[in-house]
């Protein structure tokens, strides 16, 4: 893949809004995994994340980007990029905020995800799970949202 366009050129028909001055938008979190295909399947098929990108821009480099439903922040699974090199399974405590934790948990259980029972931690509710490499996640429900 050769991209000769300028970094300042906006893609035609971009659905991404402009970045307002002074903002710091968290839009991508690298998730360290041992097997990109296995992880891609888990995030796409079991968690229901949308597959945005799956590219091999150069030999030995693969980038997979997935986005949780309704989220403005995506995850990336990558190999061959030293800047994203982390030990697999070391990411901890990523939160997926949901409107109905019982329904969201039941859907994940139905899709084969091993997830804890819902815990009430002072009026905020959590259910915890891990990806196949041991990176940990939780569903979080704040009733006032």
PDB file of N, CA and C in Angstrom, residues 21-106:
ATOM      1  N   UNK A  21      -9.576  22.979  18.187  1.00  0.00           N
ATOM      2  CA  UNK A  21      -8.348  23.406  18.882  1.00  0.00           C
ATOM      3  C   UNK A  21      -8.452  23.168  20.382  1.00  0.00           C
ATOM      4  N   UNK A  22      -7.359  22.723  20.955  1.00  0.00           N
ATOM      5  CA  UNK A  22      -7.300  22.516  22.399  1.00  0.00           C
ATOM      6  C   UNK A  22      -7.820  21.181  22.879  1.00  0.00           C
ATOM      7  N   UNK A  23      -8.331  20.336  21.971  1.00  0.00           N
ATOM      8  CA  UNK A  23      -8.845  19.038  22.397  1.00  0.00           C
ATOM      9  C   UNK A  23      -7.771  17.970  22.300  1.00  0.00           C
ATOM     10  N   UNK A  24      -7.916  16.956  23.105  1.00  0.00           N
ATOM     11  CA  UNK A  24      -7.069  15.761  23.054  1.00  0.00           C
ATOM     12  C   UNK A  24      -8.016  14.577  22.948  1.00  0.00           C
ATOM     13  N   UNK A  25      -8.190  14.065  21.763  1.00  0.00           N
ATOM     14  CA  UNK A  25      -9.162  12.996  21.527  1.00  0.00           C
ATOM     15  C   UNK A  25      -8.489  11.635  21.622  1.00  0.00           C
ATOM     16  N   UNK A  26      -8.930  10.831  22.576  1.00  0.00           N
ATOM     17  CA  UNK A  26      -8.451   9.457  22.658  1.00  0.00           C
ATOM     18  C   UNK A  26      -9.271   8.647  21.663  1.00  0.00           C
ATOM     19  N   UNK A  27      -8.632   8.173  20.603  1.00  0.00           N
ATOM     20  CA  UNK A  27      -9.363   7.483  19.547  1.00  0.00           C
ATOM     21  C   UNK A  27      -8.842   6.093  19.231  1.00  0.00           C
ATOM     22  N   UNK A  28      -7.691   5.708  19.801  1.00  0.00           N
ATOM     23  CA  UNK A  28      -7.140   4.401  19.484  1.00  0.00           C
ATOM     24  C   UNK A  28      -6.310   3.881  20.648  1.00  0.00           C
ATOM     25  N   UNK A  29      -6.611   2.647  21.083  1.00  0.00           N
ATOM     26  CA  UNK A  29      -5.887   2.009  22.173  1.00  0.00           C
ATOM     27  C   UNK A  29      -5.266   0.716  21.635  1.00  0.00           C
ATOM     28  N   UNK A  30      -3.938   0.610  21.654  1.00  0.00           N
ATOM     29  CA  UNK A  30      -3.301  -0.638  21.233  1.00  0.00           C
ATOM     30  C   UNK A  30      -3.554  -1.741  22.265  1.00  0.00           C
ATOM     31  N   UNK A  31      -3.911  -2.920  21.792  1.00  0.00           N
ATOM     32  CA  UNK A  31      -4.156  -4.066  22.659  1.00  0.00           C
ATOM     33  C   UNK A  31      -3.137  -5.145  22.280  1.00  0.00           C
ATOM     34  N   UNK A  32      -2.223  -5.491  23.205  1.00  0.00           N
ATOM     35  CA  UNK A  32      -1.174  -6.460  22.879  1.00  0.00           C
ATOM     36  C   UNK A  32      -1.667  -7.905  22.915  1.00  0.00           C
ATOM     37  N   UNK A  33      -1.512  -8.599  21.790  1.00  0.00           N
ATOM     38  CA  UNK A  33      -1.984  -9.985  21.668  1.00  0.00           C
ATOM     39  C   UNK A  33      -0.919 -10.855  21.021  1.00  0.00           C
ATOM     40  N   UNK A  34      -1.064 -12.173  21.187  1.00  0.00           N
ATOM     41  CA  UNK A  34      -0.113 -13.107  20.587  1.00  0.00           C
ATOM     42  C   UNK A  34      -0.545 -13.556  19.196  1.00  0.00           C
ATOM     43  N   UNK A  35      -1.842 -13.622  18.963  1.00  0.00           N
ATOM     44  CA  UNK A  35      -2.377 -14.148  17.708  1.00  0.00           C
ATOM     45  C   UNK A  35      -3.467 -13.198  17.213  1.00  0.00           C
ATOM     46  N   UNK A  36      -3.145 -12.424  16.190  1.00  0.00           N
ATOM     47  CA  UNK A  36      -4.085 -11.411  15.704  1.00  0.00           C
ATOM     48  C   UNK A  36      -5.381 -12.039  15.203  1.00  0.00           C
ATOM     49  N   UNK A  37      -5.325 -13.151  14.513  1.00  0.00           N
ATOM     50  CA  UNK A  37      -6.561 -13.775  14.004  1.00  0.00           C
ATOM     51  C   UNK A  37      -7.480 -14.195  15.150  1.00  0.00           C
ATOM     52  N   UNK A  38      -6.903 -14.822  16.165  1.00  0.00           N
ATOM     53  CA  UNK A  38      -7.699 -15.250  17.320  1.00  0.00           C
ATOM     54  C   UNK A  38      -8.303 -14.037  18.030  1.00  0.00           C
ATOM     55  N   UNK A  39      -7.490 -12.998  18.230  1.00  0.00           N
ATOM     56  CA  UNK A  39      -7.968 -11.789  18.895  1.00  0.00           C
ATOM     57  C   UNK A  39      -9.022 -11.076  18.053  1.00  0.00           C
ATOM     58  N   UNK A  40      -8.794 -10.989  16.751  1.00  0.00           N
ATOM     59  CA  UNK A  40      -9.766 -10.355  15.854  1.00  0.00           C
ATOM     60  C   UNK A  40     -11.109 -11.076  15.943  1.00  0.00           C
ATOM     61  N   UNK A  41     -11.078 -12.390  15.945  1.00  0.00           N
ATOM     62  CA  UNK A  41     -12.302 -13.177  16.055  1.00  0.00           C
ATOM     63  C   UNK A  41     -13.005 -12.912  17.383  1.00  0.00           C
ATOM     64  N   UNK A  42     -12.258 -12.860  18.474  1.00  0.00           N
ATOM     65  CA  UNK A  42     -12.846 -12.601  19.789  1.00  0.00           C
ATOM     66  C   UNK A  42     -13.526 -11.233  19.803  1.00  0.00           C
ATOM     67  N   UNK A  43     -12.804 -10.210  19.399  1.00  0.00           N
ATOM     68  CA  UNK A  43     -13.356  -8.855  19.464  1.00  0.00           C
ATOM     69  C   UNK A  43     -14.506  -8.648  18.478  1.00  0.00           C
ATOM     70  N   UNK A  44     -14.392  -9.222  17.304  1.00  0.00           N
ATOM     71  CA  UNK A  44     -15.442  -9.038  16.298  1.00  0.00           C
ATOM     72  C   UNK A  44     -16.638  -9.953  16.553  1.00  0.00           C
ATOM     73  N   UNK A  45     -16.401 -11.233  16.723  1.00  0.00           N
ATOM     74  CA  UNK A  45     -17.493 -12.199  16.801  1.00  0.00           C
ATOM     75  C   UNK A  45     -18.105 -12.321  18.202  1.00  0.00           C
ATOM     76  N   UNK A  46     -17.265 -12.278  19.222  1.00  0.00           N
ATOM     77  CA  UNK A  46     -17.796 -12.465  20.575  1.00  0.00           C
ATOM     78  C   UNK A  46     -18.207 -11.151  21.238  1.00  0.00           C
ATOM     79  N   UNK A  47     -17.431 -10.083  21.018  1.00  0.00           N
ATOM     80  CA  UNK A  47     -17.784  -8.808  21.633  1.00  0.00           C
ATOM     81  C   UNK A  47     -18.633  -7.929  20.732  1.00  0.00           C
ATOM     82  N   UNK A  48     -18.664  -8.214  19.434  1.00  0.00           N
ATOM     83  CA  UNK A  48     -19.482  -7.421  18.520  1.00  0.00           C
ATOM     84  C   UNK A  48     -18.838  -6.136  18.055  1.00  0.00           C
ATOM     85  N   UNK A  49     -17.501  -6.028  18.175  1.00  0.00           N
ATOM     86  CA  UNK A  49     -16.809  -4.844  17.690  1.00  0.00           C
ATOM     87  C   UNK A  49     -16.874  -4.814  16.158  1.00  0.00           C
ATOM     88  N   UNK A  50     -16.922  -3.622  15.583  1.00  0.00           N
ATOM     89  CA  UNK A  50     -16.941  -3.438  14.129  1.00  0.00           C
ATOM     90  C   UNK A  50     -15.515  -3.458  13.600  1.00  0.00           C
ATOM     91  N   UNK A  51     -15.267  -4.238  12.555  1.00  0.00           N
ATOM     92  CA  UNK A  51     -13.952  -4.264  11.915  1.00  0.00           C
ATOM     93  C   UNK A  51     -13.822  -3.043  11.020  1.00  0.00           C
ATOM     94  N   UNK A  52     -12.872  -2.161  11.345  1.00  0.00           N
ATOM     95  CA  UNK A  52     -12.640  -0.943  10.567  1.00  0.00           C
ATOM     96  C   UNK A  52     -11.530  -1.125   9.540  1.00  0.00           C
ATOM     97  N   UNK A  53     -10.447  -1.773   9.963  1.00  0.00           N
ATOM     98  CA  UNK A  53      -9.252  -1.878   9.134  1.00  0.00           C
ATOM     99  C   UNK A  53      -8.606  -3.233   9.372  1.00  0.00           C
ATOM    100  N   UNK A  54      -8.123  -3.853   8.304  1.00  0.00           N
ATOM    101  CA  UNK A  54      -7.281  -5.034   8.403  1.00  0.00           C
ATOM    102  C   UNK A  54      -6.326  -4.953   7.223  1.00  0.00           C
ATOM    103  N   UNK A  55      -5.133  -4.422   7.474  1.00  0.00           N
ATOM    104  CA  UNK A  55      -4.189  -4.152   6.391  1.00  0.00           C
ATOM    105  C   UNK A  55      -2.800  -4.681   6.710  1.00  0.00           C
ATOM    106  N   UNK A  56      -2.060  -4.929   5.643  1.00  0.00           N
ATOM    107  CA  UNK A  56      -0.637  -5.256   5.693  1.00  0.00           C
ATOM    108  C   UNK A  56       0.068  -4.179   4.857  1.00  0.00           C
ATOM    109  N   UNK A  57       0.392  -3.019   5.468  1.00  0.00           N
ATOM    110  CA  UNK A  57       0.954  -1.921   4.686  1.00  0.00           C
ATOM    111  C   UNK A  57       2.357  -2.188   4.154  1.00  0.00           C
ATOM    112  N   UNK A  58       3.094  -3.086   4.813  1.00  0.00           N
ATOM    113  CA  UNK A  58       4.435  -3.480   4.398  1.00  0.00           C
ATOM    114  C   UNK A  58       4.638  -4.934   4.807  1.00  0.00           C
ATOM    115  N   UNK A  59       5.571  -5.634   4.182  1.00  0.00           N
ATOM    116  CA  UNK A  59       5.845  -7.002   4.619  1.00  0.00           C
ATOM    117  C   UNK A  59       6.191  -7.043   6.116  1.00  0.00           C
ATOM    118  N   UNK A  60       5.562  -7.969   6.834  1.00  0.00           N
ATOM    119  CA  UNK A  60       5.826  -8.137   8.251  1.00  0.00           C
ATOM    120  C   UNK A  60       5.033  -7.216   9.162  1.00  0.00           C
ATOM    121  N   UNK A  61       4.192  -6.368   8.579  1.00  0.00           N
ATOM    122  CA  UNK A  61       3.385  -5.456   9.388  1.00  0.00           C
ATOM    123  C   UNK A  61       1.915  -5.728   9.112  1.00  0.00           C
ATOM    124  N   UNK A  62       1.156  -5.865  10.188  1.00  0.00           N
ATOM    125  CA  UNK A  62      -0.294  -6.018  10.070  1.00  0.00           C
ATOM    126  C   UNK A  62      -0.955  -5.125  11.117  1.00  0.00           C
ATOM    127  N   UNK A  63      -2.002  -4.450  10.687  1.00  0.00           N
ATOM    128  CA  UNK A  63      -2.750  -3.573  11.569  1.00  0.00           C
ATOM    129  C   UNK A  63      -4.231  -3.908  11.426  1.00  0.00           C
ATOM    130  N   UNK A  64      -4.855  -4.236  12.550  1.00  0.00           N
ATOM    131  CA  UNK A  64      -6.294  -4.504  12.599  1.00  0.00           C
ATOM    132  C   UNK A  64      -6.892  -3.495  13.576  1.00  0.00           C
ATOM    133  N   UNK A  65      -7.889  -2.770  13.117  1.00  0.00           N
ATOM    134  CA  UNK A  65      -8.563  -1.804  13.978  1.00  0.00           C
ATOM    135  C   UNK A  65     -10.029  -2.184  14.090  1.00  0.00           C
ATOM    136  N   UNK A  66     -10.524  -2.202  15.328  1.00  0.00           N
ATOM    137  CA  UNK A  66     -11.915  -2.552  15.609  1.00  0.00           C
ATOM    138  C   UNK A  66     -12.507  -1.510  16.560  1.00  0.00           C
ATOM    139  N   UNK A  67     -13.816  -1.278  16.434  1.00  0.00           N
ATOM    140  CA  UNK A  67     -14.476  -0.280  17.266  1.00  0.00           C
ATOM    141  C   UNK A  67     -15.682  -0.889  17.966  1.00  0.00           C
ATOM    142  N   UNK A  68     -15.765  -0.690  19.292  1.00  0.00           N
ATOM    143  CA  UNK A  68     -16.966  -1.140  20.000  1.00  0.00           C
ATOM    144  C   UNK A  68     -18.196  -0.409  19.474  1.00  0.00           C
ATOM    145  N   UNK A  69     -19.362  -1.054  19.463  1.00  0.00           N
ATOM    146  CA  UNK A  69     -20.570  -0.410  18.953  1.00  0.00           C
ATOM    147  C   UNK A  69     -20.826   0.931  19.658  1.00  0.00           C
ATOM    148  N   UNK A  70     -20.975   1.989  18.870  1.00  0.00           N
ATOM    149  CA  UNK A  70     -21.292   3.316  19.388  1.00  0.00           C
ATOM    150  C   UNK A  70     -20.125   4.090  19.959  1.00  0.00           C
ATOM    151  N   UNK A  71     -18.931   3.519  19.963  1.00  0.00           N
ATOM    152  CA  UNK A  71     -17.786   4.177  20.587  1.00  0.00           C
ATOM    153  C   UNK A  71     -17.057   5.097  19.619  1.00  0.00           C
ATOM    154  N   UNK A  72     -16.440   6.140  20.167  1.00  0.00           N
ATOM    155  CA  UNK A  72     -15.576   7.022  19.383  1.00  0.00           C
ATOM    156  C   UNK A  72     -14.120   6.575  19.484  1.00  0.00           C
ATOM    157  N   UNK A  73     -13.855   5.584  20.340  1.00  0.00           N
ATOM    158  CA  UNK A  73     -12.496   5.076  20.526  1.00  0.00           C
ATOM    159  C   UNK A  73     -12.430   3.638  20.034  1.00  0.00           C
ATOM    160  N   UNK A  74     -11.396   3.349  19.262  1.00  0.00           N
ATOM    161  CA  UNK A  74     -11.186   2.022  18.701  1.00  0.00           C
ATOM    162  C   UNK A  74     -10.007   1.341  19.395  1.00  0.00           C
ATOM    163  N   UNK A  75      -9.826   0.065  19.081  1.00  0.00           N
ATOM    164  CA  UNK A  75      -8.626  -0.658  19.509  1.00  0.00           C
ATOM    165  C   UNK A  75      -7.855  -1.043  18.259  1.00  0.00           C
ATOM    166  N   UNK A  76      -6.560  -1.264  18.434  1.00  0.00           N
ATOM    167  CA  UNK A  76      -5.758  -1.782  17.336  1.00  0.00           C
ATOM    168  C   UNK A  76      -4.988  -3.004  17.808  1.00  0.00           C
ATOM    169  N   UNK A  77      -4.950  -3.988  16.941  1.00  0.00           N
ATOM    170  CA  UNK A  77      -4.149  -5.189  17.122  1.00  0.00           C
ATOM    171  C   UNK A  77      -3.071  -5.078  16.055  1.00  0.00           C
ATOM    172  N   UNK A  78      -1.817  -5.140  16.442  1.00  0.00           N
ATOM    173  CA  UNK A  78      -0.758  -4.903  15.455  1.00  0.00           C
ATOM    174  C   UNK A  78       0.407  -5.852  15.663  1.00  0.00           C
ATOM    175  N   UNK A  79       1.093  -6.127  14.545  1.00  0.00           N
ATOM    176  CA  UNK A  79       2.346  -6.862  14.617  1.00  0.00           C
ATOM    177  C   UNK A  79       3.341  -6.200  13.668  1.00  0.00           C
ATOM    178  N   UNK A  80       4.607  -6.246  14.068  1.00  0.00           N
ATOM    179  CA  UNK A  80       5.653  -5.672  13.234  1.00  0.00           C
ATOM    180  C   UNK A  80       5.882  -4.186  13.449  1.00  0.00           C
ATOM    181  N   UNK A  81       5.240  -3.597  14.451  1.00  0.00           N
ATOM    182  CA  UNK A  81       5.426  -2.174  14.754  1.00  0.00           C
ATOM    183  C   UNK A  81       6.109  -2.042  16.117  1.00  0.00           C
ATOM    184  N   UNK A  82       7.399  -1.755  16.141  1.00  0.00           N
ATOM    185  CA  UNK A  82       8.110  -1.659  17.423  1.00  0.00           C
ATOM    186  C   UNK A  82       7.510  -0.627  18.379  1.00  0.00           C
ATOM    187  N   UNK A  83       6.897   0.425  17.860  1.00  0.00           N
ATOM    188  CA  UNK A  83       6.327   1.452  18.733  1.00  0.00           C
ATOM    189  C   UNK A  83       5.111   0.946  19.501  1.00  0.00           C
ATOM    190  N   UNK A  84       4.522  -0.171  19.068  1.00  0.00           N
ATOM    191  CA  UNK A  84       3.357  -0.740  19.752  1.00  0.00           C
ATOM    192  C   UNK A  84       3.699  -2.063  20.431  1.00  0.00           C
ATOM    193  N   UNK A  85       4.984  -2.364  20.557  1.00  0.00           N
ATOM    194  CA  UNK A  85       5.406  -3.642  21.127  1.00  0.00           C
ATOM    195  C   UNK A  85       5.223  -3.637  22.644  1.00  0.00           C
ATOM    196  N   UNK A  86       4.299  -4.454  23.115  1.00  0.00           N
ATOM    197  CA  UNK A  86       4.038  -4.635  24.545  1.00  0.00           C
ATOM    198  C   UNK A  86       3.846  -6.124  24.788  1.00  0.00           C
ATOM    199  N   UNK A  87       4.145  -6.600  25.995  1.00  0.00           N
ATOM    200  CA  UNK A  87       3.891  -8.014  26.270  1.00  0.00           C
ATOM    201  C   UNK A  87       2.392  -8.319  26.176  1.00  0.00           C
ATOM    202  N   UNK A  88       2.024  -9.357  25.434  1.00  0.00           N
ATOM    203  CA  UNK A  88       0.610  -9.725  25.318  1.00  0.00           C
ATOM    204  C   UNK A  88      -0.015  -9.969  26.688  1.00  0.00           C
ATOM    205  N   UNK A  89      -1.253  -9.525  26.827  1.00  0.00           N
ATOM    206  CA  UNK A  89      -2.004  -9.769  28.049  1.00  0.00           C
ATOM    207  C   UNK A  89      -1.731  -8.790  29.172  1.00  0.00           C
ATOM    208  N   UNK A  90      -1.012  -7.707  28.911  1.00  0.00           N
ATOM    209  CA  UNK A  90      -0.644  -6.783  29.990  1.00  0.00           C
ATOM    210  C   UNK A  90      -1.556  -5.568  30.103  1.00  0.00           C
ATOM    211  N   UNK A  91      -2.500  -5.403  29.210  1.00  0.00           N
ATOM    212  CA  UNK A  91      -3.429  -4.274  29.288  1.00  0.00           C
ATOM    213  C   UNK A  91      -4.481  -4.595  30.342  1.00  0.00           C
ATOM    214  N   UNK A  92      -4.759  -3.657  31.214  1.00  0.00           N
ATOM    215  CA  UNK A  92      -5.657  -3.907  32.334  1.00  0.00           C
ATOM    216  C   UNK A  92      -6.761  -2.878  32.421  1.00  0.00           C
ATOM    217  N   UNK A  93      -7.975  -3.361  32.719  1.00  0.00           N
ATOM    218  CA  UNK A  93      -9.067  -2.509  33.148  1.00  0.00           C
ATOM    219  C   UNK A  93      -9.708  -1.598  32.131  1.00  0.00           C
ATOM    220  N   UNK A  94      -9.738  -1.984  30.869  1.00  0.00           N
ATOM    221  CA  UNK A  94     -10.461  -1.159  29.904  1.00  0.00           C
ATOM    222  C   UNK A  94     -11.953  -1.255  30.191  1.00  0.00           C
ATOM    223  N   UNK A  95     -12.639  -0.120  30.159  1.00  0.00           N
ATOM    224  CA  UNK A  95     -14.066  -0.058  30.498  1.00  0.00           C
ATOM    225  C   UNK A  95     -14.925   0.106  29.252  1.00  0.00           C
ATOM    226  N   UNK A  96     -15.968  -0.676  29.178  1.00  0.00           N
ATOM    227  CA  UNK A  96     -17.003  -0.520  28.159  1.00  0.00           C
ATOM    228  C   UNK A  96     -18.264  -0.089  28.905  1.00  0.00           C
ATOM    229  N   UNK A  97     -18.664   1.161  28.716  1.00  0.00           N
ATOM    230  CA  UNK A  97     -19.815   1.712  29.427  1.00  0.00           C
ATOM    231  C   UNK A  97     -21.084   1.293  28.694  1.00  0.00           C
ATOM    232  N   UNK A  98     -22.035   0.760  29.455  1.00  0.00           N
ATOM    233  CA  UNK A  98     -23.276   0.234  28.878  1.00  0.00           C
ATOM    234  C   UNK A  98     -24.496   0.834  29.571  1.00  0.00           C
ATOM    235  N   UNK A  99     -25.620   0.802  28.880  1.00  0.00           N
ATOM    236  CA  UNK A  99     -26.877   1.330  29.413  1.00  0.00           C
ATOM    237  C   UNK A  99     -27.585   0.311  30.299  1.00  0.00           C
ATOM    238  N   UNK A 100     -27.430  -0.972  29.991  1.00  0.00           N
ATOM    239  CA  UNK A 100     -28.100  -2.038  30.738  1.00  0.00           C
ATOM    240  C   UNK A 100     -27.092  -3.165  30.929  1.00  0.00           C
ATOM    241  N   UNK A 101     -26.473  -3.204  32.091  1.00  0.00           N
ATOM    242  CA  UNK A 101     -25.379  -4.154  32.314  1.00  0.00           C
ATOM    243  C   UNK A 101     -25.867  -5.602  32.308  1.00  0.00           C
ATOM    244  N   UNK A 102     -27.057  -5.863  32.821  1.00  0.00           N
ATOM    245  CA  UNK A 102     -27.558  -7.239  32.830  1.00  0.00           C
ATOM    246  C   UNK A 102     -27.781  -7.740  31.404  1.00  0.00           C
ATOM    247  N   UNK A 103     -28.390  -6.908  30.555  1.00  0.00           N
ATOM    248  CA  UNK A 103     -28.629  -7.297  29.157  1.00  0.00           C
ATOM    249  C   UNK A 103     -27.313  -7.431  28.402  1.00  0.00           C
ATOM    250  N   UNK A 104     -26.381  -6.504  28.623  1.00  0.00           N
ATOM    251  CA  UNK A 104     -25.086  -6.559  27.941  1.00  0.00           C
ATOM    252  C   UNK A 104     -24.300  -7.786  28.372  1.00  0.00           C
ATOM    253  N   UNK A 105     -24.334  -8.086  29.670  1.00  0.00           N
ATOM    254  CA  UNK A 105     -23.648  -9.265  30.176  1.00  0.00           C
ATOM    255  C   UNK A 105     -24.263 -10.533  29.587  1.00  0.00           C
ATOM    256  N   UNK A 106     -25.588 -10.606  29.564  1.00  0.00           N
ATOM    257  CA  UNK A 106     -26.270 -11.785  29.025  1.00  0.00           C
ATOM    258  C   UNK A 106     -25.915 -12.001  27.549  1.00  0.00           C
TER     259      UNK A 106
END
